[in-house]
Coordinates of C-alpha atoms in Angstrom, one line a residue:
M29 CA 93.0 88.6 67.6
R30 CA 95.0 87.0 70.3
K31 CA 93.6 86.8 73.8
L32 CA 95.0 87.0 77.3
V33 CA 94.7 83.6 79.1
P34 CA 92.0 84.1 81.6
L35 CA 93.2 85.0 85.1
L36 CA 92.1 82.9 88.0
A37 CA 89.6 83.8 90.7
A38 CA 90.2 87.4 91.8
T39 CA 92.0 88.5 88.6
V40 CA 89.7 87.2 85.7
L41 CA 87.6 90.3 85.4
A42 CA 90.4 92.7 85.1
A43 CA 92.3 90.7 82.7
A44 CA 89.4 90.6 80.4
A45 CA 89.3 94.4 80.5
C46 CA 92.7 94.4 78.9
G47 CA 91.2 93.3 75.5
S48 CA 92.7 91.2 72.9
G49 CA 95.7 91.1 70.5
G50 CA 99.4 90.6 71.3
G51 CA 102.9 89.8 70.3
S52 CA 104.5 86.9 68.1
G53 CA 106.9 84.3 69.3
A54 CA 104.7 82.5 71.9
G55 CA 107.0 80.7 74.4
S56 CA 109.7 83.4 74.6
T57 CA 109.9 86.0 77.3
L58 CA 109.0 89.7 77.0
K59 CA 111.4 92.0 78.5
I60 CA 110.0 95.0 80.5
G61 CA 112.3 97.6 82.1
F62 CA 111.4 99.2 85.3
I63 CA 113.3 102.1 86.7
E64 CA 112.4 103.1 90.4
S65 CA 113.5 104.8 93.4
L66 CA 114.3 102.0 95.9
T67 CA 117.0 103.7 97.9
G68 CA 117.3 107.5 98.6
N69 CA 114.7 109.9 99.8
Y70 CA 111.8 108.5 97.6
A71 CA 112.5 104.8 98.4
P72 CA 109.5 104.6 100.6
L73 CA 107.3 105.6 97.6
G74 CA 109.1 103.8 95.1
G75 CA 109.0 100.7 97.2
E76 CA 105.2 100.6 97.2
A77 CA 105.0 100.9 93.5
K78 CA 107.6 98.1 93.2
K79 CA 105.3 95.7 95.1
T80 CA 102.3 96.2 92.9
V81 CA 104.4 96.4 89.7
E82 CA 105.6 92.8 90.7
L83 CA 102.2 91.7 91.7
A84 CA 100.5 92.6 88.4
V85 CA 103.4 90.8 86.6
E86 CA 103.1 87.8 88.8
Q87 CA 99.3 87.8 88.0
L88 CA 99.9 88.0 84.4
N89 CA 102.6 85.4 84.3
G90 CA 100.6 83.1 86.4
A91 CA 97.8 83.2 83.9
G92 CA 100.3 82.2 81.1
G93 CA 101.5 85.6 80.2
I94 CA 100.5 87.7 77.1
D95 CA 99.9 85.4 74.1
G96 CA 102.0 82.7 76.0
R97 CA 105.0 85.0 76.6
K98 CA 106.0 85.4 80.2
I99 CA 107.0 88.9 81.3
E100 CA 110.6 89.3 82.4
L101 CA 110.9 92.4 84.5
I102 CA 114.2 94.0 84.8
T103 CA 114.2 96.3 87.9
L104 CA 116.8 98.9 88.3
D105 CA 117.3 101.4 91.4
D106 CA 117.5 105.0 90.4
K107 CA 118.6 106.0 94.0
T108 CA 116.4 109.0 93.9
A109 CA 118.8 110.6 91.4
P110 CA 118.1 111.7 87.9
D111 CA 121.5 110.8 86.6
Q112 CA 121.1 107.2 87.7
G113 CA 117.7 107.2 85.9
V114 CA 119.6 108.2 82.7
L115 CA 122.4 105.5 83.3
H116 CA 119.7 102.8 83.9
F117 CA 117.8 103.9 80.7
N118 CA 120.8 103.2 78.7
K119 CA 121.2 99.8 80.3
L120 CA 117.7 98.9 79.4
K121 CA 118.1 100.0 76.0
S122 CA 121.0 97.7 75.6
E123 CA 118.8 94.9 76.9
K124 CA 116.4 95.6 74.1
V125 CA 113.4 95.9 76.4
T126 CA 110.0 96.3 74.7
A127 CA 108.9 99.1 77.0
I128 CA 110.0 100.8 80.2
I129 CA 107.9 101.7 83.5
G130 CA 109.4 104.7 84.9
S131 CA 110.2 106.1 88.2
T132 CA 107.9 107.6 90.9
F133 CA 110.2 110.5 91.4
S134 CA 109.2 113.3 88.9
N135 CA 112.8 114.6 88.5
V136 CA 113.9 111.3 87.4
G137 CA 111.0 110.9 85.0
L138 CA 111.8 114.3 83.4
A139 CA 115.5 113.2 82.9
V140 CA 114.4 109.8 81.4
E141 CA 111.7 111.1 79.1
P142 CA 113.8 112.8 76.3
L143 CA 115.9 109.6 75.9
A144 CA 112.8 107.4 75.5
E145 CA 111.4 110.0 73.0
R146 CA 114.8 109.9 71.2
E147 CA 115.0 106.1 71.2
R148 CA 111.2 105.6 70.4
I149 CA 110.7 103.4 73.5
P150 CA 107.3 103.4 75.1
Y151 CA 107.7 105.0 78.6
I152 CA 105.0 104.5 81.2
S153 CA 105.8 107.0 83.8
L154 CA 104.8 106.7 87.5
A155 CA 105.6 110.3 88.1
P156 CA 102.8 113.0 88.0
A157 CA 104.7 116.0 86.7
D158 CA 102.7 117.8 84.1
E159 CA 106.0 118.6 82.0
Q160 CA 106.1 115.0 80.8
V161 CA 102.7 115.3 78.9
D162 CA 102.2 119.0 78.4
P163 CA 103.0 119.3 75.6
V164 CA 102.2 115.8 74.5
R165 CA 105.3 113.8 73.8
K166 CA 105.0 110.8 71.3
Y167 CA 106.2 107.9 73.5
T168 CA 105.4 109.0 77.1
F169 CA 102.3 108.2 78.9
V170 CA 101.7 109.1 82.5
V171 CA 99.8 106.9 85.0
P172 CA 99.0 109.0 88.0
A173 CA 96.7 112.0 87.6
I174 CA 99.1 114.9 86.8
S175 CA 99.6 117.7 89.2
S176 CA 97.4 120.1 87.2
T177 CA 94.5 117.6 87.4
Y178 CA 95.0 117.4 91.0
A179 CA 94.9 121.1 91.2
Q180 CA 91.6 121.3 89.2
A181 CA 90.1 118.6 91.5
M182 CA 90.8 120.6 94.5
L183 CA 89.6 123.8 93.1
G184 CA 86.3 122.1 92.3
Y185 CA 86.0 121.0 95.8
F186 CA 86.7 124.6 97.1
K187 CA 84.0 126.0 94.5
A188 CA 81.5 123.5 95.8
H189 CA 82.1 124.6 99.4
Q190 CA 82.3 128.4 99.0
I191 CA 86.1 128.5 99.6
T192 CA 87.2 131.5 97.6
K193 CA 90.4 132.6 99.3
V194 CA 93.6 130.1 99.8
A195 CA 96.9 130.1 100.8
V196 CA 99.3 127.8 99.0
A197 CA 102.7 126.4 99.9
Y198 CA 105.0 124.4 97.8
D199 CA 108.4 122.8 97.4
T200 CA 110.5 124.7 94.9
K201 CA 112.8 121.5 94.4
S202 CA 110.0 119.3 93.4
A203 CA 108.7 119.2 89.8
Y204 CA 105.4 117.6 91.2
A205 CA 104.8 120.5 93.7
K206 CA 105.9 123.2 91.3
A207 CA 103.5 121.9 88.6
G208 CA 100.7 121.6 91.0
F209 CA 101.0 125.3 92.1
A210 CA 101.2 126.4 88.6
G211 CA 98.0 124.5 87.8
M212 CA 96.2 126.1 90.9
K213 CA 97.4 129.5 89.6
E214 CA 96.2 128.8 86.0
Y215 CA 92.8 127.5 87.0
A216 CA 91.8 129.3 90.2
G217 CA 90.0 132.0 88.4
Q218 CA 87.9 129.6 86.6
Y219 CA 86.6 128.2 89.9
G220 CA 86.2 131.6 91.6
V221 CA 89.1 131.0 93.9
Q222 CA 91.8 133.6 94.8
I223 CA 95.2 132.6 95.9
V224 CA 95.8 135.3 98.6
K225 CA 99.2 134.0 99.8
E226 CA 102.1 132.0 98.1
E227 CA 104.7 130.5 100.3
T228 CA 107.7 128.5 99.1
Y229 CA 110.1 126.1 100.9
E230 CA 112.6 123.5 100.0
T231 CA 112.7 119.8 100.3
T232 CA 115.3 120.0 103.1
A233 CA 112.8 122.3 105.2
S234 CA 112.6 121.3 108.8
D235 CA 110.8 124.3 110.5
F236 CA 107.6 125.5 108.9
S237 CA 106.7 128.1 111.7
P238 CA 107.8 131.0 109.5
L239 CA 105.4 129.8 106.7
F240 CA 102.6 129.5 109.2
T241 CA 103.3 133.0 110.4
H242 CA 103.2 134.4 107.0
V243 CA 99.8 132.7 106.2
R244 CA 98.2 133.7 109.6
D245 CA 97.0 137.4 108.4
S246 CA 96.4 136.5 104.8
G247 CA 92.7 136.2 104.9
A248 CA 92.9 132.8 103.7
Q249 CA 90.0 130.1 104.2
A250 CA 92.3 127.2 103.8
L251 CA 96.1 126.3 103.4
V252 CA 97.0 124.0 100.6
A253 CA 100.4 122.3 101.0
W254 CA 102.0 120.8 97.8
A255 CA 104.6 118.4 99.0
S256 CA 106.0 114.9 98.7
G257 CA 108.3 112.8 100.9
A258 CA 109.5 114.2 104.0
P259 CA 108.3 117.8 104.2
G260 CA 104.7 116.6 103.8
V261 CA 105.1 114.8 107.1
T262 CA 107.0 117.6 108.9
L263 CA 104.6 120.3 107.9
A264 CA 101.5 118.3 108.9
K265 CA 103.1 117.4 112.3
Q266 CA 103.8 121.0 113.0
Y267 CA 100.5 122.3 111.9
P268 CA 98.4 121.8 115.1
S269 CA 100.8 123.9 117.0
S270 CA 100.8 126.7 114.5
G271 CA 97.9 128.4 116.0
L272 CA 96.3 128.5 112.7
K273 CA 92.5 127.7 112.6
L274 CA 92.5 127.1 108.8
P275 CA 91.8 123.6 107.5
L276 CA 94.9 122.1 106.0
Y277 CA 94.6 120.3 102.5
M278 CA 97.2 118.0 101.1
T279 CA 97.6 116.2 97.9
G280 CA 97.9 112.7 96.6
S281 CA 101.4 112.3 97.7
Q282 CA 100.1 112.0 101.3
A283 CA 97.5 109.5 100.4
S284 CA 99.5 106.7 102.1
K285 CA 100.2 105.1 105.6
L286 CA 103.8 106.4 104.7
W287 CA 102.3 109.9 105.6
L288 CA 99.5 108.6 108.0
D289 CA 101.7 106.7 110.3
P290 CA 104.5 109.1 111.1
V291 CA 102.1 112.1 111.2
G292 CA 99.9 110.3 113.7
K293 CA 97.3 112.2 115.7
A294 CA 98.3 115.5 113.9
A295 CA 96.7 114.1 110.7
E296 CA 93.2 113.9 112.3
G297 CA 91.0 116.2 110.4
V298 CA 93.4 117.2 107.6
Y299 CA 92.1 117.0 104.0
V300 CA 94.1 114.6 101.6
Q301 CA 93.3 113.9 97.9
S302 CA 93.8 110.4 96.6
A303 CA 93.3 108.2 93.6
I304 CA 90.0 106.3 93.7
G305 CA 91.6 103.0 94.5
V306 CA 92.8 104.4 97.7
V307 CA 89.2 104.7 99.1
G308 CA 87.9 101.6 96.9
E309 CA 86.0 100.1 99.8
H310 CA 83.6 103.0 99.5
L311 CA 82.8 102.5 95.9
P312 CA 79.6 100.9 94.6
D313 CA 79.8 97.4 93.3
G314 CA 80.9 97.4 89.6
K315 CA 83.8 97.2 87.2
L316 CA 85.8 100.0 89.0
K317 CA 85.4 98.2 92.4
Q318 CA 86.4 95.0 91.0
S319 CA 89.6 96.4 89.5
V320 CA 90.5 97.8 92.8
Q321 CA 89.9 94.5 94.6
E322 CA 92.0 92.5 92.1
M323 CA 94.9 94.4 93.4
S324 CA 94.0 95.5 96.8
V325 CA 92.9 91.9 98.2
P326 CA 96.2 90.1 97.4
F327 CA 98.1 93.1 98.5
K328 CA 96.7 93.3 101.9
Q329 CA 97.0 89.5 102.3
K330 CA 100.8 89.7 101.6
Y331 CA 101.8 92.9 103.4
G332 CA 99.1 93.3 106.0
Y333 CA 97.8 96.9 105.0
E334 CA 95.8 98.5 102.5
P335 CA 97.7 99.6 99.4
P336 CA 98.7 103.3 99.3
Q337 CA 98.6 105.8 96.4
F338 CA 101.9 104.7 94.9
A339 CA 100.9 101.1 94.9
M340 CA 97.9 102.1 92.9
D341 CA 100.1 103.6 90.1
G342 CA 102.3 100.7 89.8
Y343 CA 99.7 98.3 89.3
A344 CA 97.8 100.4 86.8
G345 CA 100.9 101.1 84.8
V346 CA 101.5 97.3 84.3
K347 CA 97.9 96.9 83.4
L348 CA 97.8 99.8 80.9
L349 CA 101.1 98.4 79.2
A350 CA 99.9 94.9 79.2
A351 CA 96.5 95.9 77.5
A352 CA 98.5 97.7 74.8
I353 CA 100.8 94.8 74.1
D354 CA 98.0 92.4 74.1
K355 CA 96.4 94.5 71.4
A356 CA 99.2 95.4 69.3
G357 CA 101.9 92.8 69.8
T358 CA 105.7 93.7 70.6
D359 CA 106.4 96.2 68.0
R360 CA 107.2 99.4 69.8
E361 CA 105.5 101.7 67.2
K362 CA 102.4 99.6 67.5
I363 CA 102.4 99.6 71.2
R364 CA 102.6 103.3 71.3
D365 CA 99.8 103.5 68.9
A366 CA 97.6 101.1 71.0
L367 CA 98.4 103.2 74.2
E368 CA 97.3 106.3 72.4
G369 CA 93.8 104.7 71.7
L370 CA 93.4 102.9 74.9
T371 CA 90.4 103.0 77.2
L372 CA 91.0 100.9 80.3
V373 CA 89.5 100.6 83.9
T374 CA 92.2 100.4 86.6
P375 CA 92.4 100.8 90.4
C376 CA 93.2 104.6 89.5
G377 CA 90.0 105.1 87.4
Q378 CA 89.1 104.7 83.9
Y379 CA 91.8 105.8 81.5
T380 CA 91.1 107.3 78.0
Y381 CA 94.4 108.2 76.4
S382 CA 94.4 110.0 73.0
K383 CA 96.6 111.9 70.6
T384 CA 96.0 115.1 72.6
D385 CA 95.8 113.5 76.1
H386 CA 98.7 111.2 77.4
S387 CA 97.6 111.5 81.1
G388 CA 94.2 109.8 80.6
L389 CA 92.6 110.7 83.9
K390 CA 90.2 113.5 84.8
P391 CA 89.6 115.4 88.0
T392 CA 86.6 113.3 88.7
D393 CA 89.0 110.2 89.0
I394 CA 90.3 112.0 92.3
S395 CA 88.8 111.8 95.8
M396 CA 88.9 114.5 98.4
N397 CA 89.2 112.6 101.8
Q398 CA 89.5 113.6 105.4
V399 CA 91.4 111.8 108.1
K400 CA 89.3 110.3 110.6
D401 CA 90.6 107.8 113.4
G402 CA 93.8 107.5 111.3
E403 CA 91.8 106.5 108.1
L404 CA 91.2 108.3 104.7
V405 CA 87.5 108.7 104.5
P406 CA 85.9 110.4 101.4
T407 CA 83.9 113.5 102.1
E408 CA 80.3 113.3 101.3
W409 CA 80.9 115.5 98.2
S410 CA 83.3 113.0 96.9
L411 CA 81.2 110.0 97.6
K412 CA 78.6 111.3 95.3
Q413 CA 81.1 112.1 92.6
L414 CA 82.8 108.7 92.9
A415 CA 79.4 106.9 92.6
E416 CA 79.0 108.9 89.2
T417 CA 82.6 108.0 88.2
A418 CA 82.0 104.2 89.0
K419 CA 78.6 104.2 87.1
A420 CA 80.3 105.6 83.9
A421 CA 83.1 102.9 84.1
G422 CA 80.3 100.2 84.1

């Protein structure tokens, strides 16, 4: 079995977690494609993922690569447009890449996925839409917790806090938001929760006062907003003047300074879900916290702020793919097989992919936080849950 060259200092522990095995032809480069939204509406999100994809590749190459092969990352901008994602997939196919890391924008991921399946190219998606893995596709693996997993995590929090009636708003043009709402509808009854009001809006929405008016007399104990990008900012900024006294709950798409900074004081008290790594400083010492620090320490040194949600996903995506290549070599079918049997601790939590699960994360890999003094702080309920998750990771 081949071994990854040990990483220096802060990276050594996480590299060891990647296991052993690898490709042949030491000394040549290993082409990996990366399609991401670097311009257009999703550019702020895709830009954060790009930073950590590049960081992970830099760390691996700095340690000698995988079995002596340096990673050549081919990055293409999908411009937040599905047709551009398709165009770039075909370009990467002609480049004979070993695998592709996919866009943060779910609509791009859903456009590219069928092509990856047809061409039998391992596709590591940074988008959370359920449709990518439900039903399971052979070559597609998702990095962020999928929307329905976020929904279950939120419903679990509601059950623990006797919140039984909620209003839900979601973006009808976002695959992520639609899947999240569908997940809440599917699982709400299992958690003793009733959705008493459903409100829709579109990505271009700029005035949420009608939505707030409709929620006012619904009898809801909380308002859940499924949003990504600009609507999540606009809705939260307008919420304090809505007159509603209900707590506002947002999902992982808001777990970022890209949401916190523009929302400002209006974010105080809002509940926001996130990947474990976003609140990694609150974890107990162990393998999970070490995995977070391997990424967060150099990230903060370079960029001056804590890595947001989308940065966690980009870094974890490279780690998952590197672990599979290290184990299986560069044959695409063998990489796919390795991914399907992979268990790996990353800043997003401990993945356990299988033949029936290509998303790999559980509701317990998600933290429920509240904004306090401009920071995301895990609730007491989540702190206890995160401690158990960290213990299980080792």
